[in-house]
PDB file of C-alpha atoms and ligand atoms in Angstrom:
ATOM      1  CA  MET A   1     106.052  92.997 105.714  1.00 93.00           C
ATOM      2  CA  GLN A   2     104.383  95.860 107.329  1.00 97.00           C
ATOM      3  CA  ILE A   3     100.844  97.712 105.557  1.00 98.00           C
ATOM      4  CA  ALA A   4     100.061 101.294 105.922  1.00 98.00           C
ATOM      5  CA  ALA A   5      96.975 102.532 105.289  1.00 98.00           C
ATOM      6  CA  SER A   6      96.316 105.284 103.479  1.00 98.00           C
ATOM      7  CA  LEU A   7      92.989 107.672 104.904  1.00 97.00           C
ATOM      8  CA  LEU A   8      93.322 109.683 101.383  1.00 96.00           C
ATOM      9  CA  SER A   9      91.255 107.124  99.853  1.00 96.00           C
ATOM     10  CA  ALA A  10      88.890 106.166 103.332  1.00 96.00           C
ATOM     11  CA  ASP A  11      85.222 107.430 103.773  1.00 95.00           C
ATOM     12  CA  PHE A  12      85.278 110.661 104.652  1.00 94.00           C
ATOM     13  CA  VAL A  13      81.490 110.507 105.564  1.00 95.00           C
ATOM     14  CA  ASN A  14      82.054 106.776 107.774  1.00 94.00           C
ATOM     15  CA  LEU A  15      85.533 107.410 108.402  1.00 94.00           C
ATOM     16  CA  LYS A  16      85.435 105.254 111.549  1.00 94.00           C
ATOM     17  CA  ALA A  17      83.827 102.465 110.727  1.00 95.00           C
ATOM     18  CA  SER A  18      85.894 102.446 107.461  1.00 95.00           C
ATOM     19  CA  LEU A  19      88.673 102.662 109.094  1.00 96.00           C
ATOM     20  CA  GLU A  20      87.268  99.619 112.269  1.00 95.00           C
ATOM     21  CA  ASN A  21      87.499  97.619 108.791  1.00 93.00           C
ATOM     22  CA  VAL A  22      91.277  97.719 108.206  1.00 94.00           C
ATOM     23  CA  ALA A  23      91.711  97.060 111.793  1.00 87.00           C
ATOM     24  CA  GLY A  24      94.701  94.858 112.170  1.00 90.00           C
ATOM     25  CA  VAL A  25      97.419  97.274 109.343  1.00 97.00           C
ATOM     26  CA  ASP A  26     100.306  98.576 110.853  1.00 98.00           C
ATOM     27  CA  PHE A  27     100.054 102.079 110.661  1.00 98.00           C
ATOM     28  CA  PHE A  28      97.419 104.227 109.507  1.00 97.00           C
ATOM     29  CA  HIS A  29      99.520 106.772 107.067  1.00 98.00           C
ATOM     30  CA  VAL A  30      98.560 110.120 107.086  1.00 97.00           C
ATOM     31  CA  ASP A  31      99.050 112.178 103.834  1.00 98.00           C
ATOM     32  CA  VAL A  32      99.106 115.780 104.239  1.00 98.00           C
ATOM     33  CA  MET A  33      99.030 118.340 101.504  1.00 97.00           C
ATOM     34  CA  ASP A  34      99.139 122.255 101.292  1.00 97.00           C
ATOM     35  CA  GLY A  35      97.854 122.996  97.314  1.00 97.00           C
ATOM     36  CA  HIS A  36     101.115 123.957  96.858  1.00 97.00           C
ATOM     37  CA  PHE A  37     104.058 121.394  97.078  1.00 98.00           C
ATOM     38  CA  VAL A  38     101.291 119.077  95.635  1.00 98.00           C
ATOM     39  CA  PRO A  39      98.009 120.138  94.507  1.00 97.00           C
ATOM     40  CA  ASN A  40      95.157 119.175  96.184  1.00 97.00           C
ATOM     41  CA  LEU A  41      94.395 118.908 100.545  1.00 97.00           C
ATOM     42  CA  THR A  42      93.827 116.815 102.705  1.00 95.00           C
ATOM     43  CA  PHE A  43      92.531 116.778 106.411  1.00 88.00           C
ATOM     44  CA  GLY A  44      94.548 118.583 109.288  1.00 91.00           C
ATOM     45  CA  PRO A  45      95.652 117.831 113.169  1.00 93.00           C
ATOM     46  CA  CYS A  46      92.460 118.395 114.772  1.00 93.00           C
ATOM     47  CA  VAL A  47      90.477 115.020 112.463  1.00 91.00           C
ATOM     48  CA  LEU A  48      93.504 112.773 113.670  1.00 92.00           C
ATOM     49  CA  LYS A  49      93.079 114.119 116.907  1.00 92.00           C
ATOM     50  CA  ASN A  50      89.689 112.618 116.622  1.00 91.00           C
ATOM     51  CA  LEU A  51      91.302 109.416 115.774  1.00 90.00           C
ATOM     52  CA  ASN A  52      93.925 108.980 118.453  1.00 89.00           C
ATOM     53  CA  ALA A  53      90.762 109.097 120.558  1.00 90.00           C
ATOM     54  CA  HIS A  54      88.851 106.180 118.670  1.00 93.00           C
ATOM     55  CA  PHE A  55      92.669 103.483 117.264  1.00 96.00           C
ATOM     56  CA  ASP A  56      95.332 102.557 118.665  1.00 95.00           C
ATOM     57  CA  THR A  57      97.198 102.295 115.407  1.00 97.00           C
ATOM     58  CA  PRO A  58     100.574 104.076 115.282  1.00 97.00           C
ATOM     59  CA  LEU A  59     100.384 106.782 112.744  1.00 97.00           C
ATOM     60  CA  ASP A  60     102.617 107.241 109.702  1.00 98.00           C
ATOM     61  CA  VAL A  61     102.505 111.759 108.451  1.00 98.00           C
ATOM     62  CA  HIS A  62     103.402 111.979 105.375  1.00 98.00           C
ATOM     63  CA  LEU A  63     104.599 115.377 104.903  1.00 98.00           C
ATOM     64  CA  MET A  64     103.639 116.061 101.474  1.00 98.00           C
ATOM     65  CA  VAL A  65     104.254 120.464 101.938  1.00 98.00           C
ATOM     66  CA  GLU A  66     106.308 123.498 101.326  1.00 96.00           C
ATOM     67  CA  ASP A  67     107.209 124.344 105.211  1.00 94.00           C
ATOM     68  CA  PRO A  68     107.988 120.733 106.798  1.00 96.00           C
ATOM     69  CA  LEU A  69     108.955 121.987 110.294  1.00 97.00           C
ATOM     70  CA  PHE A  70     105.544 124.253 110.886  1.00 97.00           C
ATOM     71  CA  PHE A  71     103.349 121.033 109.670  1.00 97.00           C
ATOM     72  CA  VAL A  72     105.733 119.334 112.112  1.00 98.00           C
ATOM     73  CA  ASP A  73     104.285 121.345 115.077  1.00 97.00           C
ATOM     74  CA  LEU A  74     101.279 120.847 114.074  1.00 96.00           C
ATOM     75  CA  TYR A  75     101.456 117.189 114.073  1.00 96.00           C
ATOM     76  CA  LYS A  76     103.895 116.534 116.696  1.00 96.00           C
ATOM     77  CA  ASP A  77     101.758 116.214 119.477  1.00 95.00           C
ATOM     78  CA  LEU A  78      99.680 113.561 118.449  1.00 95.00           C
ATOM     79  CA  GLN A  79     102.707 111.658 118.833  1.00 94.00           C
ATOM     80  CA  PRO A  80     103.323 109.796 115.509  1.00 97.00           C
ATOM     81  CA  ALA A  81     105.234 106.407 115.083  1.00 98.00           C
ATOM     82  CA  PHE A  82     106.567 108.669 112.056  1.00 98.00           C
ATOM     83  CA  ILE A  83     106.749 111.770 110.244  1.00 98.00           C
ATOM     84  CA  THR A  84     108.573 111.570 106.984  1.00 98.00           C
ATOM     85  CA  LEU A  85     109.277 115.036 104.597  1.00 98.00           C
ATOM     86  CA  HIS A  86     110.202 115.273 101.242  1.00 98.00           C
ATOM     87  CA  VAL A  87     113.757 115.799  99.995  1.00 98.00           C
ATOM     88  CA  GLU A  88     112.372 117.933  97.634  1.00 98.00           C
ATOM     89  CA  SER A  89     110.446 120.434 100.426  1.00 96.00           C
ATOM     90  CA  THR A  90     113.375 121.413 102.307  1.00 91.00           C
ATOM     91  CA  SER A  91     116.847 123.227 101.664  1.00 89.00           C
ATOM     92  CA  HIS A  92     117.802 122.546 105.456  1.00 95.00           C
ATOM     93  CA  LEU A  93     117.052 118.755 105.432  1.00 97.00           C
ATOM     94  CA  HIS A  94     119.711 117.914 107.934  1.00 98.00           C
ATOM     95  CA  ARG A  95     118.520 120.562 110.727  1.00 97.00           C
ATOM     96  CA  SER A  96     114.305 119.339 109.576  1.00 98.00           C
ATOM     97  CA  VAL A  97     115.680 115.441 109.850  1.00 98.00           C
ATOM     98  CA  HIS A  98     117.091 116.139 114.216  1.00 98.00           C
ATOM     99  CA  TYR A  99     114.418 118.265 115.042  1.00 98.00           C
ATOM    100  CA  ILE A 100     111.713 115.776 113.712  1.00 98.00           C
ATOM    101  CA  LYS A 101     114.140 113.752 116.088  1.00 98.00           C
ATOM    102  CA  SER A 102     114.527 116.078 118.796  1.00 98.00           C
ATOM    103  CA  LEU A 103     110.842 115.100 119.393  1.00 98.00           C
ATOM    104  CA  GLY A 104     110.914 111.523 120.478  1.00 98.00           C
ATOM    105  CA  ILE A 105     109.583 110.807 117.260  1.00 98.00           C
ATOM    106  CA  LYS A 106     111.227 108.776 114.242  1.00 98.00           C
ATOM    107  CA  ALA A 107     112.203 110.420 111.080  1.00 98.00           C
ATOM    108  CA  GLY A 108     111.360 109.751 106.962  1.00 98.00           C
ATOM    109  CA  VAL A 109     112.606 111.411 104.046  1.00 98.00           C
ATOM    110  CA  SER A 110     110.331 110.902 100.898  1.00 98.00           C
ATOM    111  CA  LEU A 111     111.841 111.300  97.038  1.00 98.00           C
ATOM    112  CA  ASN A 112     109.435 110.917  94.296  1.00 98.00           C
ATOM    113  CA  PRO A 113     109.703 109.213  90.606  1.00 98.00           C
ATOM    114  CA  ALA A 114     112.341 111.410  89.359  1.00 98.00           C
ATOM    115  CA  THR A 115     114.303 111.832  92.405  1.00 98.00           C
ATOM    116  CA  PRO A 116     117.595 110.723  91.906  1.00 98.00           C
ATOM    117  CA  LEU A 117     118.629 108.181  95.018  1.00 98.00           C
ATOM    118  CA  CYS A 118     121.905 110.446  95.182  1.00 98.00           C
ATOM    119  CA  GLY A 119     119.843 113.341  97.206  1.00 96.00           C
ATOM    120  CA  LEU A 120     119.936 110.940 100.529  1.00 98.00           C
ATOM    121  CA  ASP A 121     123.518 109.786 100.272  1.00 98.00           C
ATOM    122  CA  TYR A 122     124.257 112.574 103.351  1.00 98.00           C
ATOM    123  CA  ILE A 123     121.324 111.622 105.426  1.00 98.00           C
ATOM    124  CA  ILE A 124     120.475 107.958 104.954  1.00 98.00           C
ATOM    125  CA  GLN A 125     122.702 107.229 108.397  1.00 98.00           C
ATOM    126  CA  ASP A 126     120.209 109.334 110.226  1.00 98.00           C
ATOM    127  CA  LEU A 127     117.033 108.257 108.931  1.00 98.00           C
ATOM    128  CA  ASP A 128     114.622 105.857 110.617  1.00 98.00           C
ATOM    129  CA  LEU A 129     112.489 105.726 106.760  1.00 99.00           C
ATOM    130  CA  VAL A 130     112.566 105.785 103.328  1.00 99.00           C
ATOM    131  CA  LEU A 131     110.098 106.224 101.359  1.00 99.00           C
ATOM    132  CA  LEU A 132     110.218 106.373  98.166  1.00 99.00           C
ATOM    133  CA  MET A 133     106.726 107.385  95.298  1.00 99.00           C
ATOM    134  CA  SER A 134     106.031 105.521  93.183  1.00 98.00           C
ATOM    135  CA  VAL A 135     102.980 107.505  91.588  1.00 98.00           C
ATOM    136  CA  ASN A 136     103.526 111.541  91.016  1.00 98.00           C
ATOM    137  CA  PRO A 137     102.150 112.644  94.965  1.00 98.00           C
ATOM    138  CA  GLY A 138      98.748 114.385  95.221  1.00 97.00           C
ATOM    139  CA  PHE A 139      96.395 112.222  94.406  1.00 97.00           C
ATOM    140  CA  GLY A 140      95.226 108.490  95.952  1.00 96.00           C
ATOM    141  CA  GLY A 141      94.293 105.531  93.331  1.00 96.00           C
ATOM    142  CA  GLN A 142      96.811 106.482  90.509  1.00 98.00           C
ATOM    143  CA  SER A 143      98.460 103.872  88.269  1.00 98.00           C
ATOM    144  CA  PHE A 144     102.086 102.272  90.247  1.00 98.00           C
ATOM    145  CA  ILE A 145     104.720 103.967  88.475  1.00 98.00           C
ATOM    146  CA  PRO A 146     106.799 100.551  87.315  1.00 98.00           C
ATOM    147  CA  PHE A 147     110.644 101.773  87.382  1.00 98.00           C
ATOM    148  CA  THR A 148     110.130 101.839  91.397  1.00 98.00           C
ATOM    149  CA  PHE A 149     110.924  98.113  91.117  1.00 98.00           C
ATOM    150  CA  GLU A 150     114.586  99.600  89.384  1.00 98.00           C
ATOM    151  CA  LYS A 151     114.550 102.185  92.135  1.00 98.00           C
ATOM    152  CA  ILE A 152     114.333 100.473  95.394  1.00 99.00           C
ATOM    153  CA  ARG A 153     117.044  97.657  93.498  1.00 98.00           C
ATOM    154  CA  ALA A 154     119.091 100.609  93.002  1.00 98.00           C
ATOM    155  CA  PHE A 155     118.467 101.291  97.344  1.00 99.00           C
ATOM    156  CA  ARG A 156     119.695  98.388  98.152  1.00 98.00           C
ATOM    157  CA  LYS A 157     122.601  98.224  96.406  1.00 98.00           C
ATOM    158  CA  ARG A 158     123.695 101.790  97.259  1.00 98.00           C
ATOM    159  CA  PHE A 159     122.494 101.727 100.723  1.00 98.00           C
ATOM    160  CA  PRO A 160     123.847  98.299 101.796  1.00 98.00           C
ATOM    161  CA  HIS A 161     123.679  99.546 105.782  1.00 97.00           C
ATOM    162  CA  PHE A 162     120.560 100.536 106.022  1.00 98.00           C
ATOM    163  CA  GLN A 163     118.540  98.899 108.803  1.00 98.00           C
ATOM    164  CA  GLY A 164     115.145 101.440 109.019  1.00 98.00           C
ATOM    165  CA  ALA A 165     111.440 100.921 107.073  1.00 98.00           C
ATOM    166  CA  LEU A 166     111.883 101.146 103.225  1.00 99.00           C
ATOM    167  CA  GLU A 167     107.849 102.252 102.139  1.00 99.00           C
ATOM    168  CA  VAL A 168     106.353 101.912  99.409  1.00 98.00           C
ATOM    169  CA  ASP A 169     103.788 104.681  98.487  1.00 98.00           C
ATOM    170  CA  GLY A 170     101.358 105.171  95.672  1.00 98.00           C
ATOM    171  CA  GLY A 171      99.655 102.765  93.236  1.00 98.00           C
ATOM    172  CA  VAL A 172     100.658  99.233  95.971  1.00 98.00           C
ATOM    173  CA  ASN A 173      97.636  96.493  95.448  1.00 97.00           C
ATOM    174  CA  ALA A 174      98.258  92.443  95.833  1.00 95.00           C
ATOM    175  CA  HIS A 175      99.957  92.080  92.574  1.00 96.00           C
ATOM    176  CA  ASN A 176     102.453  93.484  92.737  1.00 98.00           C
ATOM    177  CA  ALA A 177     103.214  93.611  96.348  1.00 97.00           C
ATOM    178  CA  PRO A 178     105.105  90.514  96.099  1.00 97.00           C
ATOM    179  CA  LEU A 179     107.214  92.268  93.500  1.00 98.00           C
ATOM    180  CA  LEU A 180     107.940  95.229  95.911  1.00 98.00           C
ATOM    181  CA  ARG A 181     109.078  92.860  98.827  1.00 97.00           C
ATOM    182  CA  ALA A 182     111.116  90.495  96.954  1.00 98.00           C
ATOM    183  CA  CYS A 183     113.072  94.295  95.175  1.00 98.00           C
ATOM    184  CA  GLY A 184     113.276  95.252  98.309  1.00 98.00           C
ATOM    185  CA  ALA A 185     110.117  96.757 100.595  1.00 98.00           C
ATOM    186  CA  ASN A 186     109.295  96.076 103.625  1.00 98.00           C
ATOM    187  CA  LEU A 187     106.300  98.428 104.001  1.00 98.00           C
ATOM    188  CA  LEU A 188     103.807  99.185 101.090  1.00 98.00           C
ATOM    189  CA  VAL A 189     101.506 101.918 101.736  1.00 98.00           C
ATOM    190  CA  VAL A 190      97.991 100.823 100.558  1.00 98.00           C
ATOM    191  CA  GLY A 191      95.140 103.540 100.133  1.00 98.00           C
ATOM    192  CA  HIS A 192      92.391 103.000  96.755  1.00 97.00           C
ATOM    193  CA  TYR A 193      93.135  99.007  96.849  1.00 97.00           C
ATOM    194  CA  LEU A 194      92.577  98.508 100.559  1.00 96.00           C
ATOM    195  CA  PHE A 195      89.508 100.873 101.070  1.00 96.00           C
ATOM    196  CA  THR A 196      87.959 100.448  97.401  1.00 95.00           C
ATOM    197  CA  HIS A 197      87.848  96.249  97.450  1.00 95.00           C
ATOM    198  CA  ALA A 198      84.448  95.050  98.702  1.00 93.00           C
ATOM    199  CA  ASN A 199      85.544  93.140 101.471  1.00 93.00           C
ATOM    200  CA  PRO A 200      88.682  95.751 102.956  1.00 93.00           C
ATOM    201  CA  ALA A 201      89.857  93.297 105.624  1.00 90.00           C
ATOM    202  CA  GLN A 202      90.147  90.228 102.364  1.00 92.00           C
ATOM    203  CA  ALA A 203      91.549  92.560 100.756  1.00 93.00           C
ATOM    204  CA  LEU A 204      94.607  92.865 104.074  1.00 93.00           C
ATOM    205  CA  GLN A 205      95.079  89.490 104.295  1.00 91.00           C
ATOM    206  CA  ALA A 206      95.194  89.308 100.506  1.00 91.00           C
ATOM    207  CA  LEU A 207      98.452  91.693 100.716  1.00 93.00           C
ATOM    208  CA  ARG A 208      99.857  90.226 103.470  1.00 90.00           C
ATOM    209  CA  ALA A 209      99.752  86.807 102.203  1.00 89.00           C
ATOM    210  CA  SER A 210     101.076  87.751  99.509  1.00 83.00           C
TER     211      SER A 210
HETATM  212  C1  DX5 B   1     100.033 110.404  96.959  1.00 88.00           C
HETATM  213  C2  DX5 B   1      99.797 109.603  98.570  1.00 88.00           C
HETATM  214  C3  DX5 B   1      99.529 108.290  98.454  1.00 88.00           C
HETATM  215  C4  DX5 B   1      98.425 107.519  98.021  1.00 88.00           C
HETATM  216  C5  DX5 B   1      98.600 106.112  98.460  1.00 88.00           C
HETATM  217  O1  DX5 B   1      99.853 111.103  97.593  1.00 88.00           O
HETATM  218  O2  DX5 B   1     100.450 110.001  99.049  1.00 88.00           O
HETATM  219  O3  DX5 B   1      99.788 107.726 100.280  1.00 88.00           O
HETATM  220  O4  DX5 B   1      97.156 108.365  99.020  1.00 88.00           O
HETATM  221  O5  DX5 B   1      97.320 105.807  97.616  1.00 88.00           O
HETATM  222  P1  DX5 B   1      97.007 105.105  96.936  1.00 88.00           P
HETATM  223  O6  DX5 B   1      97.471 103.010  96.806  1.00 88.00           O
HETATM  224  O7  DX5 B   1      95.728 104.875  96.170  1.00 88.00           O
HETATM  225  O8  DX5 B   1      97.240 105.020  95.493  1.00 88.00           O
HETATM  226 ZN1   ZN B   2     101.950 109.028 101.412  1.00 88.00          ZN
END
């Protein structure tokens, strides 16, 4: 089980110190928002460029935007480990996934909670990562939507040969992490739970132990 720390809940005033507290995560999960696909804005590539200079932790970029290819071009020079776009935000999923891969970056596709798995049927063989949203995207600190457990199990049943990362994003904590793993997730995004914990390093340990 791998853990990605969602920067959205980090302390933006003391970003470096805040992220040093969770050193040891497998990825920094970067939520990119455009104020259109989701009703919020976050950080841009300049912030991440500065982060990259201080940390070796690979970036897991999650694009919650209406024009994903524009944002792929903005973030590609940071050489993130993954760039993930939403199935709901592009009419040219196949082209977009292959564009990301042509840059030497692993490609992911995300589904909002109510989006059915069948949207992945003709692209799954090309994906390095599938991200199942367990909250409606746009904000950190929301409550986990329980039907996600069933959706993960359904994913594993529908795509038994998928070898990539199956990531779950939203409301993840030390209580639901073991259940998510048992259902078949292998990469968990954790924001609020990690960064609001009195001792983030301990919270990370608890997640790993769970
Ligand atoms: C929500 C974002 C998530 C969020 C997860 O739109 O995609 O990555 O920050 O954070 P928590 O763990 O706080 O739900
Ligand atoms: Zn995210």
